[in-house]
Amino acid sequence: MLEYLLVFLGAAVPWIEIMIVIPLGIIRGLSPMWVMILSFAGNMATILLLIIGFQPIKEWMDRRKQKKGKGESKRQQRAKKIMNTYGLPVLALAGPILIGTHIAAFIGLVFGAKKLNTAIWSAVSIALWCLVFGILTAMGFDFFVNHT
């Protein structure tokens, strides 16, 4: 039972997330189905906390920007262009393998994505990647166990 709790907590931590937790849990011998479900739940729990708590962070960022008297940096302009070109779905779907789900959700929110849309696309992305990592790990692990 403790190992399944660790799967949930590991998936909730940014930068550890599902890409690491799912393969480790399955290789450890835990049920692939429960590892995927708990990884999804752990990752979504902190994504939802980020979405709910985003407004105070956004207000702080706006105040900080006003104090400095600067507009958007070149990096911010580039990120905004990517967000406007490809949109939240691509950002959310690519997030787990490129920058992490939490950062992808945060970037989407910073550049004006609605909270509900961010939650939905994050859930779709996390569910998809949980399945991909879970199935590939289980199939690969079974292949090596059965062919050695």
PDB file of N, CA, C and O in Angstrom, residues 12-66:
ATOM      1  N   ALA A  12       2.740  13.600  -8.380  1.00  0.00           N
ATOM      2  CA  ALA A  12       2.306  14.957  -8.039  1.00  0.00           C
ATOM      3  C   ALA A  12       3.457  15.953  -8.026  1.00  0.00           C
ATOM      4  O   ALA A  12       3.235  17.157  -8.132  1.00  0.00           O
ATOM      5  N   VAL A  13       4.677  15.467  -7.910  1.00  0.00           N
ATOM      6  CA  VAL A  13       5.836  16.350  -7.805  1.00  0.00           C
ATOM      7  C   VAL A  13       6.289  16.796  -9.190  1.00  0.00           C
ATOM      8  O   VAL A  13       6.571  15.946 -10.049  1.00  0.00           O
ATOM      9  N   PRO A  14       6.375  18.114  -9.414  1.00  0.00           N
ATOM     10  CA  PRO A  14       6.890  18.580 -10.715  1.00  0.00           C
ATOM     11  C   PRO A  14       8.287  18.028 -10.979  1.00  0.00           C
ATOM     12  O   PRO A  14       9.091  17.866 -10.064  1.00  0.00           O
ATOM     13  N   TRP A  15       8.567  17.723 -12.206  1.00  0.00           N
ATOM     14  CA  TRP A  15       9.823  17.203 -12.730  1.00  0.00           C
ATOM     15  C   TRP A  15      10.030  15.719 -12.456  1.00  0.00           C
ATOM     16  O   TRP A  15      10.886  15.116 -13.054  1.00  0.00           O
ATOM     17  N   ILE A  16       9.307  15.144 -11.528  1.00  0.00           N
ATOM     18  CA  ILE A  16       9.363  13.685 -11.385  1.00  0.00           C
ATOM     19  C   ILE A  16       8.238  13.141 -12.255  1.00  0.00           C
ATOM     20  O   ILE A  16       8.472  12.404 -13.190  1.00  0.00           O
ATOM     21  N   GLU A  17       7.023  13.499 -11.932  1.00  0.00           N
ATOM     22  CA  GLU A  17       5.835  13.276 -12.739  1.00  0.00           C
ATOM     23  C   GLU A  17       5.677  11.859 -13.273  1.00  0.00           C
ATOM     24  O   GLU A  17       6.327  10.926 -12.835  1.00  0.00           O
ATOM     25  N   ILE A  18       4.804  11.738 -14.248  1.00  0.00           N
ATOM     26  CA  ILE A  18       4.382  10.440 -14.759  1.00  0.00           C
ATOM     27  C   ILE A  18       5.443   9.746 -15.601  1.00  0.00           C
ATOM     28  O   ILE A  18       5.507   8.527 -15.628  1.00  0.00           O
ATOM     29  N   MET A  19       6.289  10.510 -16.262  1.00  0.00           N
ATOM     30  CA  MET A  19       7.276   9.923 -17.161  1.00  0.00           C
ATOM     31  C   MET A  19       8.289   9.069 -16.403  1.00  0.00           C
ATOM     32  O   MET A  19       8.867   8.146 -16.952  1.00  0.00           O
ATOM     33  N   ILE A  20       8.502   9.376 -15.145  1.00  0.00           N
ATOM     34  CA  ILE A  20       9.443   8.615 -14.324  1.00  0.00           C
ATOM     35  C   ILE A  20       8.705   7.638 -13.410  1.00  0.00           C
ATOM     36  O   ILE A  20       9.101   6.486 -13.274  1.00  0.00           O
ATOM     37  N   VAL A  21       7.614   8.099 -12.820  1.00  0.00           N
ATOM     38  CA  VAL A  21       6.900   7.304 -11.810  1.00  0.00           C
ATOM     39  C   VAL A  21       6.275   6.046 -12.404  1.00  0.00           C
ATOM     40  O   VAL A  21       6.359   4.972 -11.802  1.00  0.00           O
ATOM     41  N   ILE A  22       5.661   6.170 -13.551  1.00  0.00           N
ATOM     42  CA  ILE A  22       4.971   5.007 -14.135  1.00  0.00           C
ATOM     43  C   ILE A  22       5.952   3.871 -14.450  1.00  0.00           C
ATOM     44  O   ILE A  22       5.746   2.740 -14.001  1.00  0.00           O
ATOM     45  N   PRO A  23       7.017   4.144 -15.206  1.00  0.00           N
ATOM     46  CA  PRO A  23       7.953   3.032 -15.454  1.00  0.00           C
ATOM     47  C   PRO A  23       8.547   2.445 -14.174  1.00  0.00           C
ATOM     48  O   PRO A  23       8.653   1.222 -14.046  1.00  0.00           O
ATOM     49  N   LEU A  24       8.908   3.302 -13.218  1.00  0.00           N
ATOM     50  CA  LEU A  24       9.483   2.784 -11.975  1.00  0.00           C
ATOM     51  C   LEU A  24       8.493   1.915 -11.204  1.00  0.00           C
ATOM     52  O   LEU A  24       8.861   0.859 -10.681  1.00  0.00           O
ATOM     53  N   GLY A  25       7.236   2.353 -11.145  1.00  0.00           N
ATOM     54  CA  GLY A  25       6.219   1.573 -10.436  1.00  0.00           C
ATOM     55  C   GLY A  25       5.969   0.225 -11.075  1.00  0.00           C
ATOM     56  O   GLY A  25       5.858  -0.801 -10.390  1.00  0.00           O
ATOM     57  N   ILE A  26       5.910   0.215 -12.396  1.00  0.00           N
ATOM     58  CA  ILE A  26       5.633  -1.042 -13.102  1.00  0.00           C
ATOM     59  C   ILE A  26       6.842  -1.973 -13.007  1.00  0.00           C
ATOM     60  O   ILE A  26       6.692  -3.178 -12.762  1.00  0.00           O
ATOM     61  N   ILE A  27       8.036  -1.435 -13.176  1.00  0.00           N
ATOM     62  CA  ILE A  27       9.243  -2.258 -13.065  1.00  0.00           C
ATOM     63  C   ILE A  27       9.374  -2.824 -11.645  1.00  0.00           C
ATOM     64  O   ILE A  27       9.828  -3.935 -11.442  1.00  0.00           O
ATOM     65  N   ARG A  28       8.910  -2.058 -10.678  1.00  0.00           N
ATOM     66  CA  ARG A  28       8.937  -2.496  -9.271  1.00  0.00           C
ATOM     67  C   ARG A  28       7.975  -3.662  -9.026  1.00  0.00           C
ATOM     68  O   ARG A  28       8.034  -4.318  -8.007  1.00  0.00           O
ATOM     69  N   GLY A  29       7.080  -3.895  -9.976  1.00  0.00           N
ATOM     70  CA  GLY A  29       6.172  -5.028  -9.843  1.00  0.00           C
ATOM     71  C   GLY A  29       4.764  -4.646  -9.417  1.00  0.00           C
ATOM     72  O   GLY A  29       3.945  -5.518  -9.139  1.00  0.00           O
ATOM     73  N   LEU A  30       4.470  -3.355  -9.381  1.00  0.00           N
ATOM     74  CA  LEU A  30       3.122  -2.915  -9.026  1.00  0.00           C
ATOM     75  C   LEU A  30       2.179  -3.103 -10.205  1.00  0.00           C
ATOM     76  O   LEU A  30       2.620  -3.192 -11.359  1.00  0.00           O
ATOM     77  N   SER A  31       0.898  -3.148  -9.931  1.00  0.00           N
ATOM     78  CA  SER A  31      -0.111  -3.311 -10.970  1.00  0.00           C
ATOM     79  C   SER A  31      -0.062  -2.132 -11.942  1.00  0.00           C
ATOM     80  O   SER A  31      -0.235  -0.980 -11.522  1.00  0.00           O
ATOM     81  N   PRO A  32       0.166  -2.393 -13.240  1.00  0.00           N
ATOM     82  CA  PRO A  32       0.216  -1.291 -14.208  1.00  0.00           C
ATOM     83  C   PRO A  32      -1.054  -0.433 -14.192  1.00  0.00           C
ATOM     84  O   PRO A  32      -0.976   0.791 -14.300  1.00  0.00           O
ATOM     85  N   MET A  33      -2.212  -1.067 -14.043  1.00  0.00           N
ATOM     86  CA  MET A  33      -3.461  -0.311 -14.034  1.00  0.00           C
ATOM     87  C   MET A  33      -3.489   0.671 -12.866  1.00  0.00           C
ATOM     88  O   MET A  33      -3.801   1.845 -13.030  1.00  0.00           O
ATOM     89  N   TRP A  34      -3.146   0.192 -11.669  1.00  0.00           N
ATOM     90  CA  TRP A  34      -3.179   1.075 -10.504  1.00  0.00           C
ATOM     91  C   TRP A  34      -2.082   2.132 -10.552  1.00  0.00           C
ATOM     92  O   TRP A  34      -2.278   3.261 -10.108  1.00  0.00           O
ATOM     93  N   VAL A  35      -0.953   1.779 -11.100  1.00  0.00           N
ATOM     94  CA  VAL A  35       0.125   2.770 -11.250  1.00  0.00           C
ATOM     95  C   VAL A  35      -0.339   3.893 -12.171  1.00  0.00           C
ATOM     96  O   VAL A  35      -0.140   5.078 -11.876  1.00  0.00           O
ATOM     97  N   MET A  36      -0.975   3.549 -13.280  1.00  0.00           N
ATOM     98  CA  MET A  36      -1.453   4.574 -14.218  1.00  0.00           C
ATOM     99  C   MET A  36      -2.555   5.428 -13.591  1.00  0.00           C
ATOM    100  O   MET A  36      -2.550   6.655 -13.721  1.00  0.00           O
ATOM    101  N   ILE A  37      -3.494   4.793 -12.905  1.00  0.00           N
ATOM    102  CA  ILE A  37      -4.600   5.536 -12.278  1.00  0.00           C
ATOM    103  C   ILE A  37      -4.076   6.474 -11.194  1.00  0.00           C
ATOM    104  O   ILE A  37      -4.440   7.659 -11.151  1.00  0.00           O
ATOM    105  N   LEU A  38      -3.218   5.979 -10.340  1.00  0.00           N
ATOM    106  CA  LEU A  38      -2.693   6.807  -9.249  1.00  0.00           C
ATOM    107  C   LEU A  38      -1.757   7.897  -9.765  1.00  0.00           C
ATOM    108  O   LEU A  38      -1.725   9.001  -9.216  1.00  0.00           O
ATOM    109  N   SER A  39      -1.016   7.604 -10.819  1.00  0.00           N
ATOM    110  CA  SER A  39      -0.163   8.630 -11.418  1.00  0.00           C
ATOM    111  C   SER A  39      -1.001   9.744 -12.016  1.00  0.00           C
ATOM    112  O   SER A  39      -0.696  10.930 -11.856  1.00  0.00           O
ATOM    113  N   PHE A  40      -2.068   9.367 -12.705  1.00  0.00           N
ATOM    114  CA  PHE A  40      -2.980  10.377 -13.260  1.00  0.00           C
ATOM    115  C   PHE A  40      -3.559  11.233 -12.137  1.00  0.00           C
ATOM    116  O   PHE A  40      -3.541  12.463 -12.206  1.00  0.00           O
ATOM    117  N   ALA A  41      -4.055  10.580 -11.096  1.00  0.00           N
ATOM    118  CA  ALA A  41      -4.686  11.315  -9.989  1.00  0.00           C
ATOM    119  C   ALA A  41      -3.693  12.232  -9.284  1.00  0.00           C
ATOM    120  O   ALA A  41      -4.017  13.392  -8.978  1.00  0.00           O
ATOM    121  N   GLY A  42      -2.483  11.759  -9.043  1.00  0.00           N
ATOM    122  CA  GLY A  42      -1.484  12.580  -8.370  1.00  0.00           C
ATOM    123  C   GLY A  42      -1.080  13.781  -9.199  1.00  0.00           C
ATOM    124  O   GLY A  42      -0.992  14.906  -8.690  1.00  0.00           O
ATOM    125  N   ASN A  43      -0.854  13.556 -10.483  1.00  0.00           N
ATOM    126  CA  ASN A  43      -0.449  14.656 -11.356  1.00  0.00           C
ATOM    127  C   ASN A  43      -1.581  15.661 -11.522  1.00  0.00           C
ATOM    128  O   ASN A  43      -1.350  16.877 -11.458  1.00  0.00           O
ATOM    129  N   MET A  44      -2.796  15.177 -11.696  1.00  0.00           N
ATOM    130  CA  MET A  44      -3.940  16.090 -11.861  1.00  0.00           C
ATOM    131  C   MET A  44      -4.226  16.871 -10.587  1.00  0.00           C
ATOM    132  O   MET A  44      -4.645  18.031 -10.644  1.00  0.00           O
ATOM    133  N   ALA A  45      -3.998  16.268  -9.438  1.00  0.00           N
ATOM    134  CA  ALA A  45      -4.261  16.965  -8.174  1.00  0.00           C
ATOM    135  C   ALA A  45      -3.439  18.240  -8.090  1.00  0.00           C
ATOM    136  O   ALA A  45      -3.961  19.315  -7.743  1.00  0.00           O
ATOM    137  N   THR A  46      -2.157  18.155  -8.422  1.00  0.00           N
ATOM    138  CA  THR A  46      -1.330  19.357  -8.324  1.00  0.00           C
ATOM    139  C   THR A  46      -1.563  20.311  -9.483  1.00  0.00           C
ATOM    140  O   THR A  46      -1.415  21.522  -9.326  1.00  0.00           O
ATOM    141  N   ILE A  47      -1.959  19.797 -10.631  1.00  0.00           N
ATOM    142  CA  ILE A  47      -2.330  20.685 -11.744  1.00  0.00           C
ATOM    143  C   ILE A  47      -3.561  21.498 -11.339  1.00  0.00           C
ATOM    144  O   ILE A  47      -3.616  22.716 -11.561  1.00  0.00           O
ATOM    145  N   LEU A  48      -4.545  20.842 -10.737  1.00  0.00           N
ATOM    146  CA  LEU A  48      -5.750  21.559 -10.304  1.00  0.00           C
ATOM    147  C   LEU A  48      -5.427  22.582  -9.219  1.00  0.00           C
ATOM    148  O   LEU A  48      -5.982  23.690  -9.220  1.00  0.00           O
ATOM    149  N   LEU A  49      -4.518  22.240  -8.304  1.00  0.00           N
ATOM    150  CA  LEU A  49      -4.090  23.220  -7.295  1.00  0.00           C
ATOM    151  C   LEU A  49      -3.420  24.419  -7.952  1.00  0.00           C
ATOM    152  O   LEU A  49      -3.651  25.568  -7.560  1.00  0.00           O
ATOM    153  N   LEU A  50      -2.601  24.170  -8.954  1.00  0.00           N
ATOM    154  CA  LEU A  50      -1.961  25.253  -9.704  1.00  0.00           C
ATOM    155  C   LEU A  50      -3.008  26.137 -10.377  1.00  0.00           C
ATOM    156  O   LEU A  50      -2.936  27.368 -10.292  1.00  0.00           O
ATOM    157  N   ILE A  51      -3.976  25.531 -11.009  1.00  0.00           N
ATOM    158  CA  ILE A  51      -5.017  26.288 -11.710  1.00  0.00           C
ATOM    159  C   ILE A  51      -5.831  27.112 -10.718  1.00  0.00           C
ATOM    160  O   ILE A  51      -6.091  28.291 -10.959  1.00  0.00           O
ATOM    161  N   ILE A  52      -6.212  26.510  -9.616  1.00  0.00           N
ATOM    162  CA  ILE A  52      -7.010  27.220  -8.603  1.00  0.00           C
ATOM    163  C   ILE A  52      -6.212  28.365  -7.986  1.00  0.00           C
ATOM    164  O   ILE A  52      -6.731  29.457  -7.786  1.00  0.00           O
ATOM    165  N   GLY A  53      -4.941  28.145  -7.716  1.00  0.00           N
ATOM    166  CA  GLY A  53      -4.121  29.165  -7.071  1.00  0.00           C
ATOM    167  C   GLY A  53      -3.414  30.105  -8.019  1.00  0.00           C
ATOM    168  O   GLY A  53      -2.582  30.914  -7.601  1.00  0.00           O
ATOM    169  N   PHE A  54      -3.733  30.054  -9.292  1.00  0.00           N
ATOM    170  CA  PHE A  54      -3.012  30.848 -10.289  1.00  0.00           C
ATOM    171  C   PHE A  54      -3.264  32.347 -10.160  1.00  0.00           C
ATOM    172  O   PHE A  54      -2.341  33.146 -10.361  1.00  0.00           O
ATOM    173  N   GLN A  55      -4.463  32.758  -9.837  1.00  0.00           N
ATOM    174  CA  GLN A  55      -4.806  34.186  -9.847  1.00  0.00           C
ATOM    175  C   GLN A  55      -3.887  35.032  -8.963  1.00  0.00           C
ATOM    176  O   GLN A  55      -3.395  36.060  -9.426  1.00  0.00           O
ATOM    177  N   PRO A  56      -3.616  34.647  -7.727  1.00  0.00           N
ATOM    178  CA  PRO A  56      -2.679  35.455  -6.924  1.00  0.00           C
ATOM    179  C   PRO A  56      -1.277  35.540  -7.541  1.00  0.00           C
ATOM    180  O   PRO A  56      -0.626  36.577  -7.466  1.00  0.00           O
ATOM    181  N   ILE A  57      -0.839  34.463  -8.171  1.00  0.00           N
ATOM    182  CA  ILE A  57       0.471  34.470  -8.830  1.00  0.00           C
ATOM    183  C   ILE A  57       0.453  35.437 -10.004  1.00  0.00           C
ATOM    184  O   ILE A  57       1.387  36.220 -10.201  1.00  0.00           O
ATOM    185  N   LYS A  58      -0.610  35.402 -10.778  1.00  0.00           N
ATOM    186  CA  LYS A  58      -0.750  36.299 -11.940  1.00  0.00           C
ATOM    187  C   LYS A  58      -0.758  37.749 -11.484  1.00  0.00           C
ATOM    188  O   LYS A  58      -0.095  38.608 -12.093  1.00  0.00           O
ATOM    189  N   GLU A  59      -1.482  38.038 -10.417  1.00  0.00           N
ATOM    190  CA  GLU A  59      -1.525  39.410  -9.908  1.00  0.00           C
ATOM    191  C   GLU A  59      -0.145  39.862  -9.436  1.00  0.00           C
ATOM    192  O   GLU A  59       0.266  40.992  -9.692  1.00  0.00           O
ATOM    193  N   TRP A  60       0.590  38.985  -8.774  1.00  0.00           N
ATOM    194  CA  TRP A  60       1.942  39.307  -8.330  1.00  0.00           C
ATOM    195  C   TRP A  60       2.844  39.585  -9.538  1.00  0.00           C
ATOM    196  O   TRP A  60       3.625  40.532  -9.532  1.00  0.00           O
ATOM    197  N   MET A  61       2.735  38.759 -10.577  1.00  0.00           N
ATOM    198  CA  MET A  61       3.546  38.959 -11.777  1.00  0.00           C
ATOM    199  C   MET A  61       3.221  40.285 -12.451  1.00  0.00           C
ATOM    200  O   MET A  61       4.130  40.995 -12.894  1.00  0.00           O
ATOM    201  N   ASP A  62       1.946  40.639 -12.507  1.00  0.00           N
ATOM    202  CA  ASP A  62       1.533  41.908 -13.114  1.00  0.00           C
ATOM    203  C   ASP A  62       2.070  43.094 -12.315  1.00  0.00           C
ATOM    204  O   ASP A  62       2.555  44.071 -12.900  1.00  0.00           O
ATOM    205  N   ARG A  63       1.985  43.030 -10.971  1.00  0.00           N
ATOM    206  CA  ARG A  63       2.510  44.113 -10.127  1.00  0.00           C
ATOM    207  C   ARG A  63       4.017  44.260 -10.321  1.00  0.00           C
ATOM    208  O   ARG A  63       4.536  45.363 -10.415  1.00  0.00           O
ATOM    209  N   ARG A  64       4.683  43.140 -10.389  1.00  0.00           N
ATOM    210  CA  ARG A  64       6.136  43.149 -10.565  1.00  0.00           C
ATOM    211  C   ARG A  64       6.516  43.765 -11.912  1.00  0.00           C
ATOM    212  O   ARG A  64       7.466  44.534 -12.009  1.00  0.00           O
ATOM    213  N   LYS A  65       5.774  43.422 -12.951  1.00  0.00           N
ATOM    214  CA  LYS A  65       6.028  43.968 -14.280  1.00  0.00           C
ATOM    215  C   LYS A  65       5.794  45.481 -14.292  1.00  0.00           C
ATOM    216  O   LYS A  65       6.553  46.230 -14.898  1.00  0.00           O
ATOM    217  N   GLN A  66       4.741  45.948 -13.605  1.00  0.00           N
ATOM    218  CA  GLN A  66       4.437  47.379 -13.548  1.00  0.00           C
ATOM    219  C   GLN A  66       5.525  48.135 -12.800  1.00  0.00           C
ATOM    220  O   GLN A  66       5.888  49.242 -13.182  1.00  0.00           O
TER     221      GLN A  66
END
